[in-house]
Amino acid sequence: MIKSVSTTPYQDQKPGTSGLRKKVPVFQQPNYAENFIQSIFDSLEGFQGKCLVIGGDGRYYNREVIQKAIKMAAANGFGKVIVGKGGILSTPAASHIIRKYKAFGGIILSASHNPGGPTEDFGIKYNINNGGPAPEKITDAIYARTKVIDTYKIADFPDVNLDRIGKDELPGGMILSVLDSVEDYTALMEELFDFGAIRNLISLGFRIAFDAMSAVTGPYAKEIFENRLGAPSGSVRNFMPLPDFGGHHPDPNPVHCKELYDEMMGDDAPDFGAASDGDGDRNLIIGRGIFVTPSDSLAILAANANLAPGYSGGLAGIARSMPTSGAADRVAERRGIGMYETPTGWKFFGNLLDAGMATICGEESAGTGSNHVREKDGLWAVLLWLNILAVRGESVQDIVTQHWQTYGRNYYSRHDYEGVDTDAANGLMANLRSQLGSLPGKSFGPLKVEKADDFAYHDPVDKSVSEHQGIRILFEGGSRVVFRLSGTGTSGATLRVYVERYEPDSSRHNIETQQALADLIVAAETIADIRSRTGRDAPSVIT
Ligand code: G1P
Ligand code: ZN
């Protein structure tokens, strides 16, 4: 019944910012997924008889790996597995289900916003019992295990039916529970937000356009926006999840959601446009005529969260990843609440949320969320915006402009250089590191360097230290440039350059972003020598 299969280790199974991500053909190598899943189990203790949640974003290869994971969970001694119908769970819904059903942990199959399909990306990530991504201590142990693994255990029963909701006892005794993927999550959103107020707003003619990008949020968004909130049919677009996301890149930014973006900037635009990514944890927010940067969105949501029932008691604190702009810091300062700056990646927020130190968290990469789950949550951010709009009765544009008037504006942009030669990218970072001591005091045009460092995070809860989390060059007056290499890419290296200028003067809040950042962009080039080191004249993507 239970087979022990001998295997040979792969040396490239190091989890990155968010689990193990590789191209599908890499995952299709013999025992590749099995090795990684067994390495997860081998790095955990005390799960015998307990419950494991397994879900994925529906991308190509999802079903195959879910079947393997169920059989391996049975062979390794789990007592129960919960899966979403069809193997589908958005990442925030999986986090909620882990918490709600008090599971031991969960395996999430996703490569987030990366394209899907036979030659595109796939990923496996382990989440712990708080519903959040495993901390580095565990991901390091998993990686160490993958390098030496020689056997895995798998139960020898036929594929299970993922499409029938209900409970089943599998041969060997493990219980399989197939849940409606949408129900529990929708109920949670109804607890947090004033659906009556939003429904009322929509009934008065407020128009929303939500692009599900042929990815996992389609069924969730249809149920929430159209069925429960009364938005007319067609308000949710591209709502059928497809294994290849219709050939698109399911990353909700103005570049990959160009159609929606153009519509929102045009005549007769809807009042509110939004989108989410492959696995449903990212969000895009666009008002009529205005794109809201994720960093501004975090600050505005934090400043207005008390208007939603789930946050009426105020916030304990705000956390943001280091490259995210300082806009939220100003809200925290004014409210007298805690502000935490963590490395990139949601796993660093878990401790702060568990300890009750932070309530809302966010990243510049279009991730925002709260203590309701332990992942970022795209639909949550959209619903909090709608709740705020319903209560304030003002447009997105007015709310953003007033926010800048009150707190000042943090102009912000990220320049990505994708698919750069790995050695060249590492050389660029090493060169930056070697300049850290000599940069302070130097001037670049009108900008003077105040401080330069390699960001290290000291977790205030478990006291762990994470080093080399990005090079920060801080200029006098609150502007800065940050450099780091992506930890989620699957080919070559991606250099990310984050550029930010703080502008307190509201008469200067209407400048085009790249123009407002022009001198910082020049300084970044001068200091890092990006063109000659990467061979690129311009970034691949500007967000
Ligand atoms: C990127 C984002 C980061 C996010 C992660 C997972 O990681 O920058 O904020 O948490 O995707 O969605 P990176 O590729 O930069 O390591
Ligand atoms: Zn994602």
Coordinates of C-alpha atoms and ligand atoms in Angstrom, one line a residue:
M1 CA 0.0 0.0 0.0
I2 CA 2.7 2.5 1.0
K3 CA 5.7 2.5 -1.4
S4 CA 9.2 3.7 -0.4
V5 CA 10.7 4.9 -3.7
S6 CA 14.5 5.5 -3.9
T7 CA 15.5 8.7 -5.5
T8 CA 18.5 10.9 -6.2
P9 CA 18.7 14.5 -4.9
Y10 CA 18.5 17.6 -7.1
Q11 CA 20.9 20.4 -6.1
D12 CA 18.6 23.3 -7.3
Q13 CA 15.7 23.1 -4.9
K14 CA 16.4 26.2 -2.9
P15 CA 13.2 28.0 -1.9
G16 CA 13.2 31.7 -2.9
T17 CA 11.2 34.7 -1.8
S18 CA 8.1 32.6 -1.9
G19 CA 8.7 28.8 -2.2
L20 CA 10.3 26.8 -4.9
R21 CA 9.7 28.2 -8.4
K22 CA 10.8 26.5 -11.6
K23 CA 9.7 26.0 -15.2
V24 CA 7.2 23.2 -15.6
P25 CA 9.7 20.9 -17.5
V26 CA 12.0 21.2 -14.5
F27 CA 9.2 20.1 -12.2
Q28 CA 8.4 17.2 -14.7
Q29 CA 11.8 15.6 -14.2
P30 CA 11.5 12.2 -12.5
N31 CA 10.8 12.6 -8.8
Y32 CA 11.4 16.4 -8.8
A33 CA 8.2 17.3 -7.2
E34 CA 8.2 14.2 -5.0
N35 CA 11.7 15.0 -3.7
F36 CA 10.7 18.5 -2.7
I37 CA 7.4 17.4 -1.1
Q38 CA 9.1 14.7 0.9
S39 CA 11.8 17.2 2.0
I40 CA 9.0 19.4 3.3
F41 CA 7.6 16.5 5.4
D42 CA 11.1 15.4 6.5
S43 CA 11.6 18.9 7.9
L44 CA 8.5 19.0 10.0
E45 CA 7.7 17.2 13.3
G46 CA 4.5 16.1 14.9
F47 CA 2.1 15.9 12.0
Q48 CA 1.0 12.3 12.4
G49 CA -2.7 12.1 12.3
K50 CA -3.1 15.8 11.7
C51 CA -4.6 17.8 8.8
L52 CA -2.8 19.2 5.7
V53 CA -4.4 21.7 3.4
I54 CA -3.5 21.4 -0.3
G55 CA -4.5 23.9 -2.9
G56 CA -3.3 25.6 -6.0
D57 CA -4.0 28.4 -8.4
G58 CA -5.1 26.1 -11.2
R59 CA -2.1 26.6 -13.4
Y60 CA -0.7 23.9 -15.7
Y61 CA 0.5 20.9 -13.8
N62 CA -1.6 21.8 -10.7
R63 CA -3.8 18.7 -10.7
E64 CA -0.9 16.3 -11.3
V65 CA 1.1 17.6 -8.3
I66 CA -2.0 17.7 -6.1
Q67 CA -2.5 14.0 -6.7
K68 CA 1.1 13.3 -5.8
A69 CA 0.9 15.4 -2.7
I70 CA -2.3 13.7 -1.5
K71 CA -0.7 10.3 -1.9
M72 CA 2.5 11.4 -0.2
A73 CA 0.6 13.0 2.7
A74 CA -1.3 9.7 3.2
A75 CA 2.0 7.7 3.1
N76 CA 3.7 10.0 5.5
G77 CA 1.0 9.7 8.1
F78 CA -1.3 12.7 7.9
G79 CA -4.8 12.0 9.1
K80 CA -6.7 14.3 6.9
V81 CA -6.2 16.4 3.7
I82 CA -8.4 19.3 2.8
V83 CA -8.4 20.4 -0.9
G84 CA -10.4 23.0 -2.7
K85 CA -12.8 21.7 -5.4
G86 CA -10.9 21.0 -8.7
G87 CA -7.7 21.5 -6.7
I88 CA -8.3 25.3 -6.6
L89 CA -7.6 27.6 -3.7
S90 CA -6.4 31.1 -4.0
T91 CA -3.4 31.7 -1.8
P92 CA -5.3 33.9 0.7
A93 CA -8.2 31.4 0.8
A94 CA -5.7 28.6 1.5
S95 CA -4.3 30.6 4.3
H96 CA -7.8 31.1 5.7
I97 CA -8.6 27.5 5.5
I98 CA -5.4 26.4 7.3
R99 CA -6.4 28.8 10.1
K100 CA -10.1 28.1 10.2
Y101 CA -9.8 24.3 10.3
K102 CA -6.7 24.4 12.5
A103 CA -4.6 22.4 10.1
F104 CA -1.0 21.5 10.8
G105 CA 0.0 23.4 7.6
G106 CA -0.6 23.6 3.9
I107 CA 1.1 23.1 0.6
I108 CA 0.3 25.8 -1.9
L109 CA 1.0 25.1 -5.6
S110 CA 1.5 28.4 -7.4
A111 CA 4.0 30.6 -9.1
S112 CA 1.9 33.6 -8.3
H113 CA 2.0 36.2 -11.0
N114 CA 4.4 34.3 -13.3
P115 CA 3.0 33.0 -16.6
G116 CA 1.6 29.4 -16.7
G117 CA 1.6 26.6 -19.3
P118 CA 3.6 23.6 -20.4
T119 CA 6.9 25.6 -20.7
E120 CA 6.1 28.3 -18.1
D121 CA 6.3 28.5 -14.4
F122 CA 5.2 26.3 -11.5
G123 CA 5.9 26.4 -7.8
I124 CA 5.5 24.7 -4.4
K125 CA 5.3 26.5 -1.1
Y126 CA 4.8 25.3 2.5
N127 CA 2.7 27.3 4.9
I128 CA 2.7 26.7 8.7
N129 CA -0.2 26.4 11.1
N130 CA -0.7 30.2 11.4
G131 CA -1.6 30.1 7.7
G132 CA 1.6 32.0 6.6
P133 CA 4.6 31.0 4.5
A134 CA 7.2 28.9 6.4
P135 CA 9.9 31.1 8.1
E136 CA 13.5 30.8 6.9
K137 CA 14.4 28.3 9.6
I138 CA 12.0 25.8 7.9
T139 CA 12.8 26.7 4.3
D140 CA 16.5 26.3 5.1
A141 CA 15.9 22.9 6.6
I142 CA 13.8 21.9 3.5
Y143 CA 16.6 23.0 1.2
A144 CA 19.2 21.1 3.2
R145 CA 17.1 18.0 3.0
T146 CA 16.6 18.2 -0.7
K147 CA 20.3 18.0 -1.2
V148 CA 20.6 14.6 0.4
I149 CA 17.2 13.0 0.1
D150 CA 17.3 9.3 -1.0
T151 CA 13.8 8.0 -0.6
Y152 CA 10.2 9.3 -0.6
K153 CA 7.0 7.6 0.6
I154 CA 3.9 7.5 -1.6
A155 CA 0.6 5.6 -1.2
D156 CA -0.4 3.3 -4.0
F157 CA -4.0 4.2 -4.7
P158 CA -5.7 5.6 -7.8
D159 CA -6.1 9.3 -8.4
V160 CA -8.8 10.8 -6.2
N161 CA -11.8 12.7 -7.5
L162 CA -11.1 16.4 -6.9
D163 CA -14.3 17.6 -8.4
R164 CA -16.9 16.2 -6.0
I165 CA -17.4 18.2 -2.8
G166 CA -17.5 16.0 0.3
K167 CA -15.6 13.7 2.6
D168 CA -14.0 10.3 1.7
E169 CA -11.9 7.8 3.5
L170 CA -9.0 6.8 1.3
P171 CA -7.4 3.4 1.4
G172 CA -5.1 3.4 4.5
G173 CA -7.5 5.5 6.4
M174 CA -6.6 9.1 5.6
I175 CA -9.7 11.4 5.2
L176 CA -10.0 13.5 2.1
S177 CA -12.2 16.5 2.3
V178 CA -13.0 18.4 -0.9
L179 CA -14.4 21.9 0.0
D180 CA -16.1 24.6 -2.1
S181 CA -13.1 26.8 -2.9
V182 CA -15.1 30.1 -2.5
E183 CA -17.5 29.7 0.5
D184 CA -15.3 30.1 3.6
Y185 CA -13.4 32.9 2.1
T186 CA -16.5 34.8 1.1
A187 CA -17.9 34.4 4.6
L188 CA -14.7 35.9 6.0
M189 CA -15.0 38.9 3.7
E190 CA -18.6 39.5 4.8
E191 CA -17.4 39.6 8.4
L192 CA -14.7 42.2 7.7
F193 CA -16.6 44.6 5.4
D194 CA -19.9 46.4 5.2
F195 CA -21.4 44.5 2.3
G196 CA -24.6 46.5 2.7
A197 CA -22.9 49.8 2.3
I198 CA -21.0 48.6 -0.8
R199 CA -24.2 47.1 -2.3
N200 CA -25.9 50.4 -1.8
L201 CA -23.1 52.3 -3.5
I202 CA -23.3 50.0 -6.5
S203 CA -27.0 50.2 -6.6
L204 CA -26.7 54.0 -7.0
G205 CA -24.7 53.5 -10.2
F206 CA -21.1 53.2 -9.0
R207 CA -19.4 51.1 -11.7
I208 CA -16.6 48.6 -11.0
A209 CA -14.5 46.7 -13.5
F210 CA -12.5 43.8 -12.1
D211 CA -10.0 41.8 -14.2
A212 CA -9.5 38.3 -12.9
M213 CA -6.8 37.8 -15.5
S214 CA -8.1 34.3 -16.3
A215 CA -6.6 33.3 -13.0
V216 CA -7.8 32.0 -9.6
T217 CA -9.8 34.9 -8.4
G218 CA -12.4 34.6 -11.2
P219 CA -14.9 32.4 -9.2
Y220 CA -14.3 34.4 -6.0
A221 CA -14.8 37.7 -7.7
K222 CA -17.9 36.6 -9.5
E223 CA -19.5 35.4 -6.3
I224 CA -18.5 38.5 -4.3
F225 CA -18.9 41.4 -6.7
E226 CA -21.7 40.2 -8.9
N227 CA -23.7 37.7 -6.8
R228 CA -23.4 39.3 -3.3
L229 CA -22.7 42.9 -4.0
G230 CA -25.0 43.3 -7.0
A231 CA -22.6 44.5 -9.6
P232 CA -24.0 43.9 -13.1
S233 CA -22.9 40.8 -14.9
G234 CA -19.8 41.6 -16.9
S235 CA -18.3 43.7 -14.1
V236 CA -15.9 40.8 -13.5
R237 CA -13.8 40.0 -16.7
N238 CA -11.7 37.1 -17.6
F239 CA -13.3 35.1 -14.8
M240 CA -12.6 31.6 -16.1
P241 CA -9.4 30.3 -14.5
L242 CA -7.2 28.8 -17.3
P243 CA -4.1 26.7 -16.9
D244 CA -2.1 29.1 -19.0
F245 CA -4.0 32.3 -18.0
G246 CA -5.0 32.7 -21.6
G247 CA -1.4 33.1 -22.6
H248 CA -1.1 36.3 -20.5
H249 CA 1.2 37.3 -17.7
P250 CA -1.1 37.4 -14.7
D251 CA 0.6 40.2 -12.9
P252 CA -1.8 43.0 -12.0
N253 CA 0.1 46.1 -12.9
P254 CA -0.6 48.8 -15.5
V255 CA 1.7 47.1 -18.0
H256 CA 0.0 43.6 -17.9
C257 CA -3.5 45.1 -17.3
K258 CA -3.1 47.6 -20.1
E259 CA -6.6 47.2 -21.4
L260 CA -8.2 48.0 -18.0
Y261 CA -5.7 50.7 -17.4
D262 CA -6.5 52.4 -20.7
E263 CA -10.2 52.1 -20.1
M264 CA -9.8 53.7 -16.6
M265 CA -7.9 56.6 -18.1
G266 CA -10.4 57.1 -20.9
D267 CA -13.7 59.0 -21.3
D268 CA -16.6 57.3 -19.6
A269 CA -14.3 55.2 -17.4
P270 CA -15.9 53.1 -14.6
D271 CA -15.5 54.6 -11.1
F272 CA -13.2 51.9 -9.9
G273 CA -10.9 49.4 -11.7
A274 CA -9.1 46.5 -10.0
A275 CA -7.3 43.2 -10.8
S276 CA -5.6 40.4 -9.0
D277 CA -2.8 38.0 -10.0
G278 CA -2.4 34.3 -10.8
D279 CA -3.0 33.1 -7.2
G280 CA -5.1 35.9 -5.9
D281 CA -2.8 37.6 -3.4
R282 CA -1.8 40.7 -5.4
N283 CA -4.0 43.7 -6.3
L284 CA -4.2 46.5 -8.7
I285 CA -6.3 49.6 -7.8
I286 CA -7.2 52.2 -10.4
G287 CA -9.6 55.1 -9.9
R288 CA -11.2 57.0 -12.8
G289 CA -8.2 58.8 -14.3
I290 CA -5.7 57.7 -11.5
F291 CA -3.5 54.7 -10.9
V292 CA -2.9 54.2 -7.2
T293 CA 0.6 52.9 -6.5
P294 CA 0.7 49.9 -4.2
S295 CA 2.7 51.9 -1.7
D296 CA 0.2 54.7 -1.6
S297 CA -2.6 52.2 -1.5
L298 CA -1.1 50.7 1.7
A299 CA -0.9 54.1 3.3
I300 CA -4.5 55.1 2.3
L301 CA -5.9 51.8 3.4
A302 CA -4.2 52.1 6.7
A303 CA -5.3 55.7 7.2
N304 CA -9.0 54.7 6.5
A305 CA -9.3 51.1 7.7
N306 CA -11.3 52.1 10.7
L307 CA -14.2 52.8 8.3
A308 CA -14.6 49.1 7.8
P309 CA -16.3 47.0 10.5
G310 CA -13.4 44.6 10.8
Y311 CA -11.0 47.4 11.7
S312 CA -13.2 49.8 13.6
G313 CA -11.1 49.5 16.7
G314 CA -8.1 51.0 14.8
L315 CA -4.8 49.4 14.0
A316 CA -2.1 48.0 16.3
G317 CA 0.6 48.8 13.8
I318 CA 1.6 48.8 10.1
A319 CA 4.4 46.8 8.5
R320 CA 5.9 47.2 5.1
S321 CA 8.7 45.6 3.2
M322 CA 11.9 47.7 3.0
P323 CA 11.6 48.6 -0.7
T324 CA 8.0 49.8 -0.2
S325 CA 7.7 53.6 0.0
G326 CA 7.6 55.4 3.3
A327 CA 4.1 56.7 2.7
A328 CA 2.6 54.4 5.3
D329 CA 5.3 55.4 7.9
R330 CA 3.7 58.9 7.9
V331 CA 0.3 57.5 8.7
A332 CA 1.8 55.4 11.5
E333 CA 3.6 58.3 12.9
R334 CA 0.6 60.5 13.0
R335 CA -1.5 57.8 14.6
G336 CA 1.2 57.0 17.1
I337 CA 1.1 53.3 16.2
G338 CA 4.0 50.9 15.5
M339 CA 5.8 50.8 12.1
Y340 CA 7.9 47.9 11.0
E341 CA 10.2 47.6 8.0
T342 CA 10.9 44.0 7.0
P343 CA 12.7 42.3 4.1
T344 CA 10.9 41.6 0.9
G345 CA 8.5 38.7 1.1
W346 CA 5.3 38.0 3.1
K347 CA 6.9 35.5 5.4
F348 CA 8.5 38.3 7.5
F349 CA 5.1 39.7 8.4
G350 CA 3.8 36.5 10.1
N351 CA 5.6 37.0 13.4
L352 CA 4.4 40.7 13.7
L353 CA 0.8 39.7 12.9
D354 CA 0.9 36.7 15.3
A355 CA 2.3 38.9 18.1
G356 CA -0.4 41.5 17.5
M357 CA 2.2 44.2 16.7
A358 CA 0.9 44.9 13.2
T359 CA -2.6 44.8 11.8
I360 CA -2.0 45.8 8.2
C361 CA 1.0 44.9 6.0
G362 CA 2.0 45.7 2.5
E363 CA 4.6 45.6 -0.3
E364 CA 5.3 47.8 -3.2
S365 CA 4.8 44.7 -5.5
A366 CA 1.0 45.1 -5.2
G367 CA 0.6 43.1 -2.0
T368 CA -1.6 44.3 0.8
G369 CA -3.2 42.3 3.6
S370 CA -4.1 42.2 7.3
N371 CA -4.2 40.0 10.3
H372 CA -7.3 38.2 8.9
V373 CA -5.0 35.7 7.1
R374 CA -1.2 35.3 6.9
E375 CA -0.9 36.0 3.2
K376 CA -1.4 39.1 1.2
D377 CA -4.9 39.2 -0.2
G378 CA -5.9 40.8 -3.5
L379 CA -9.7 40.8 -3.1
W380 CA -9.4 41.9 0.5
A381 CA -7.6 45.1 -0.7
V382 CA -10.3 45.7 -3.3
L383 CA -13.1 45.2 -0.8
L384 CA -11.4 47.5 1.8
W385 CA -11.1 50.2 -0.9
L386 CA -14.8 49.7 -1.9
N387 CA -15.8 49.9 1.8
I388 CA -13.9 53.2 2.2
L389 CA -15.4 54.6 -1.0
A390 CA -18.9 53.6 0.1
V391 CA -18.5 55.4 3.5
R392 CA -16.7 58.5 2.3
G393 CA -18.7 59.0 -0.8
E394 CA -15.8 60.6 -2.6
S395 CA -13.9 59.5 -5.7
V396 CA -10.6 57.6 -5.7
Q397 CA -9.0 60.6 -7.1
D398 CA -10.2 62.9 -4.3
I399 CA -9.2 60.4 -1.6
V400 CA -5.7 60.1 -3.0
T401 CA -5.2 63.8 -3.5
Q402 CA -6.4 64.6 0.0
H403 CA -4.1 62.0 1.4
W404 CA -1.1 63.6 -0.3
Q405 CA -2.2 67.0 1.0
T406 CA -2.3 65.7 4.5
Y407 CA 0.8 63.5 4.5
G408 CA 2.9 64.6 1.5
R409 CA 3.5 62.6 -1.6
N410 CA 6.0 59.8 -2.0
Y411 CA 6.7 59.6 -5.7
Y412 CA 7.6 56.0 -6.4
S413 CA 8.6 53.7 -9.2
R414 CA 10.3 50.3 -9.7
H415 CA 12.5 49.6 -12.6
D416 CA 13.1 45.9 -13.4
Y417 CA 15.8 44.5 -15.6
E418 CA 14.7 41.0 -16.3
G419 CA 16.7 38.0 -17.6
V420 CA 20.0 39.6 -16.9
D421 CA 23.1 37.4 -16.9
T422 CA 23.5 36.1 -13.3
D423 CA 27.2 36.8 -13.0
A424 CA 26.7 40.3 -14.3
A425 CA 23.9 40.9 -11.7
N426 CA 25.9 39.5 -8.9
G427 CA 28.9 41.7 -10.0
L428 CA 26.7 44.8 -10.0
M429 CA 25.5 44.0 -6.4
A430 CA 29.1 43.3 -5.2
N431 CA 30.2 46.6 -6.7
L432 CA 27.5 48.4 -4.9
R433 CA 28.4 46.7 -1.6
S434 CA 32.0 47.8 -2.0
Q435 CA 30.9 51.4 -2.3
L436 CA 28.8 51.5 0.9
G437 CA 31.6 53.0 3.0
S438 CA 32.5 55.8 0.5
L439 CA 29.0 56.9 -0.6
P440 CA 27.9 59.0 2.4
G441 CA 28.6 62.7 1.8
K442 CA 28.9 62.3 -2.0
S443 CA 26.7 64.4 -4.3
F444 CA 24.9 63.3 -7.5
G445 CA 23.5 66.4 -9.1
P446 CA 21.2 68.0 -6.5
L447 CA 21.2 64.9 -4.3
K448 CA 23.5 64.2 -1.4
V449 CA 23.9 60.7 0.1
E450 CA 23.1 60.7 3.8
K451 CA 23.5 57.0 4.4
A452 CA 24.1 53.8 2.4
D453 CA 23.8 50.2 3.8
D454 CA 23.0 46.6 3.0
F455 CA 19.6 46.1 4.7
A456 CA 19.5 43.6 7.6
Y457 CA 16.4 42.8 9.5
H458 CA 16.3 42.0 13.2
D459 CA 13.0 40.3 13.9
P460 CA 11.6 41.9 17.1
V461 CA 9.6 38.7 17.9
D462 CA 11.9 35.7 17.4
K463 CA 15.2 37.8 17.3
S464 CA 16.3 36.1 14.1
V465 CA 18.5 38.2 11.8
S466 CA 18.2 38.2 8.0
E467 CA 21.1 39.9 6.2
H468 CA 21.8 41.2 2.7
Q469 CA 18.2 42.1 1.9
G470 CA 19.0 45.0 -0.5
I471 CA 21.3 47.9 -0.9
R472 CA 19.8 51.2 0.3
I473 CA 21.1 54.6 -0.7
L474 CA 19.3 57.2 1.3
F475 CA 19.6 60.9 0.3
E476 CA 19.0 64.0 2.3
G477 CA 15.3 65.0 2.4
G478 CA 13.9 61.5 2.4
S479 CA 14.5 60.3 -1.2
R480 CA 16.2 57.0 -1.8
V481 CA 17.2 54.3 -4.3
V482 CA 17.2 50.6 -3.4
F483 CA 18.8 47.8 -5.4
R484 CA 18.1 44.1 -4.9
L485 CA 18.0 40.9 -7.0
S486 CA 14.6 39.1 -7.3
G487 CA 14.2 35.9 -5.4
T488 CA 11.2 34.6 -7.5
G489 CA 12.6 34.5 -11.0
T490 CA 13.1 31.3 -12.9
S491 CA 15.6 32.3 -15.6
G492 CA 18.7 34.4 -15.2
A493 CA 18.6 37.3 -12.7
T494 CA 16.2 40.2 -12.3
L495 CA 17.6 43.4 -11.0
R496 CA 15.1 45.6 -9.2
V497 CA 15.8 49.3 -8.8
Y498 CA 13.3 51.0 -6.5
V499 CA 13.2 54.8 -6.7
E500 CA 11.4 57.1 -4.3
R501 CA 11.2 60.9 -3.7
Y502 CA 9.3 62.5 -0.8
E503 CA 7.5 65.7 -1.7
P504 CA 5.8 67.6 1.1
D505 CA 4.7 70.6 -1.0
S506 CA 1.3 70.0 -2.5
S507 CA 1.8 72.5 -5.3
R508 CA 4.3 69.9 -6.6
H509 CA 2.0 66.9 -6.4
N510 CA 1.1 66.8 -10.1
I511 CA 4.3 66.0 -11.8
E512 CA 4.5 62.9 -14.0
T513 CA 6.2 60.2 -11.8
Q514 CA 9.3 59.3 -14.0
Q515 CA 9.9 63.1 -14.4
A516 CA 9.6 63.7 -10.6
L517 CA 12.2 60.9 -10.1
A518 CA 14.5 61.8 -13.0
D519 CA 17.5 62.9 -11.0
L520 CA 17.3 59.8 -8.8
I521 CA 17.2 57.6 -11.8
V522 CA 20.3 59.3 -13.1
A523 CA 22.0 58.8 -9.7
A524 CA 21.1 55.1 -9.7
E525 CA 22.7 54.7 -13.1
T526 CA 25.8 56.5 -12.1
I527 CA 26.3 54.6 -8.8
A528 CA 25.4 51.1 -10.1
D529 CA 26.7 51.3 -13.6
I530 CA 23.6 49.5 -14.8
R531 CA 23.9 50.0 -18.5
S532 CA 27.4 48.7 -19.0
R533 CA 27.1 45.9 -16.4
T534 CA 23.8 44.5 -17.7
G535 CA 24.1 45.5 -21.3
R536 CA 20.7 47.0 -21.1
D537 CA 19.7 50.5 -22.2
A538 CA 16.4 50.6 -20.4
P539 CA 14.5 48.6 -17.8
S540 CA 12.3 45.7 -19.1
V541 CA 9.3 46.8 -17.0
I542 CA 8.6 50.0 -15.2
T543 CA 5.9 50.0 -12.6
Ligands
G1P1 C1 8.5 39.5 -5.6 C2 8.2 40.8 -4.9 C3 7.9 40.6 -3.4 C4 6.8 39.5 -3.2 C5 7.2 38.3 -4.0 C6 6.1 37.2 -4.0 O1 9.7 39.0 -5.0 O2 9.2 41.8 -5.1 O3 7.5 41.8 -2.9 O4 6.7 39.2 -1.9 O5 7.5 38.6 -5.4 O6 4.9 37.7 -4.5 P1 11.1 39.2 -5.7 O7 11.0 38.6 -7.1 O8 11.4 40.6 -5.7 O9 12.1 38.4 -4.8
ZN2 ZN 0.7 36.0 -6.1

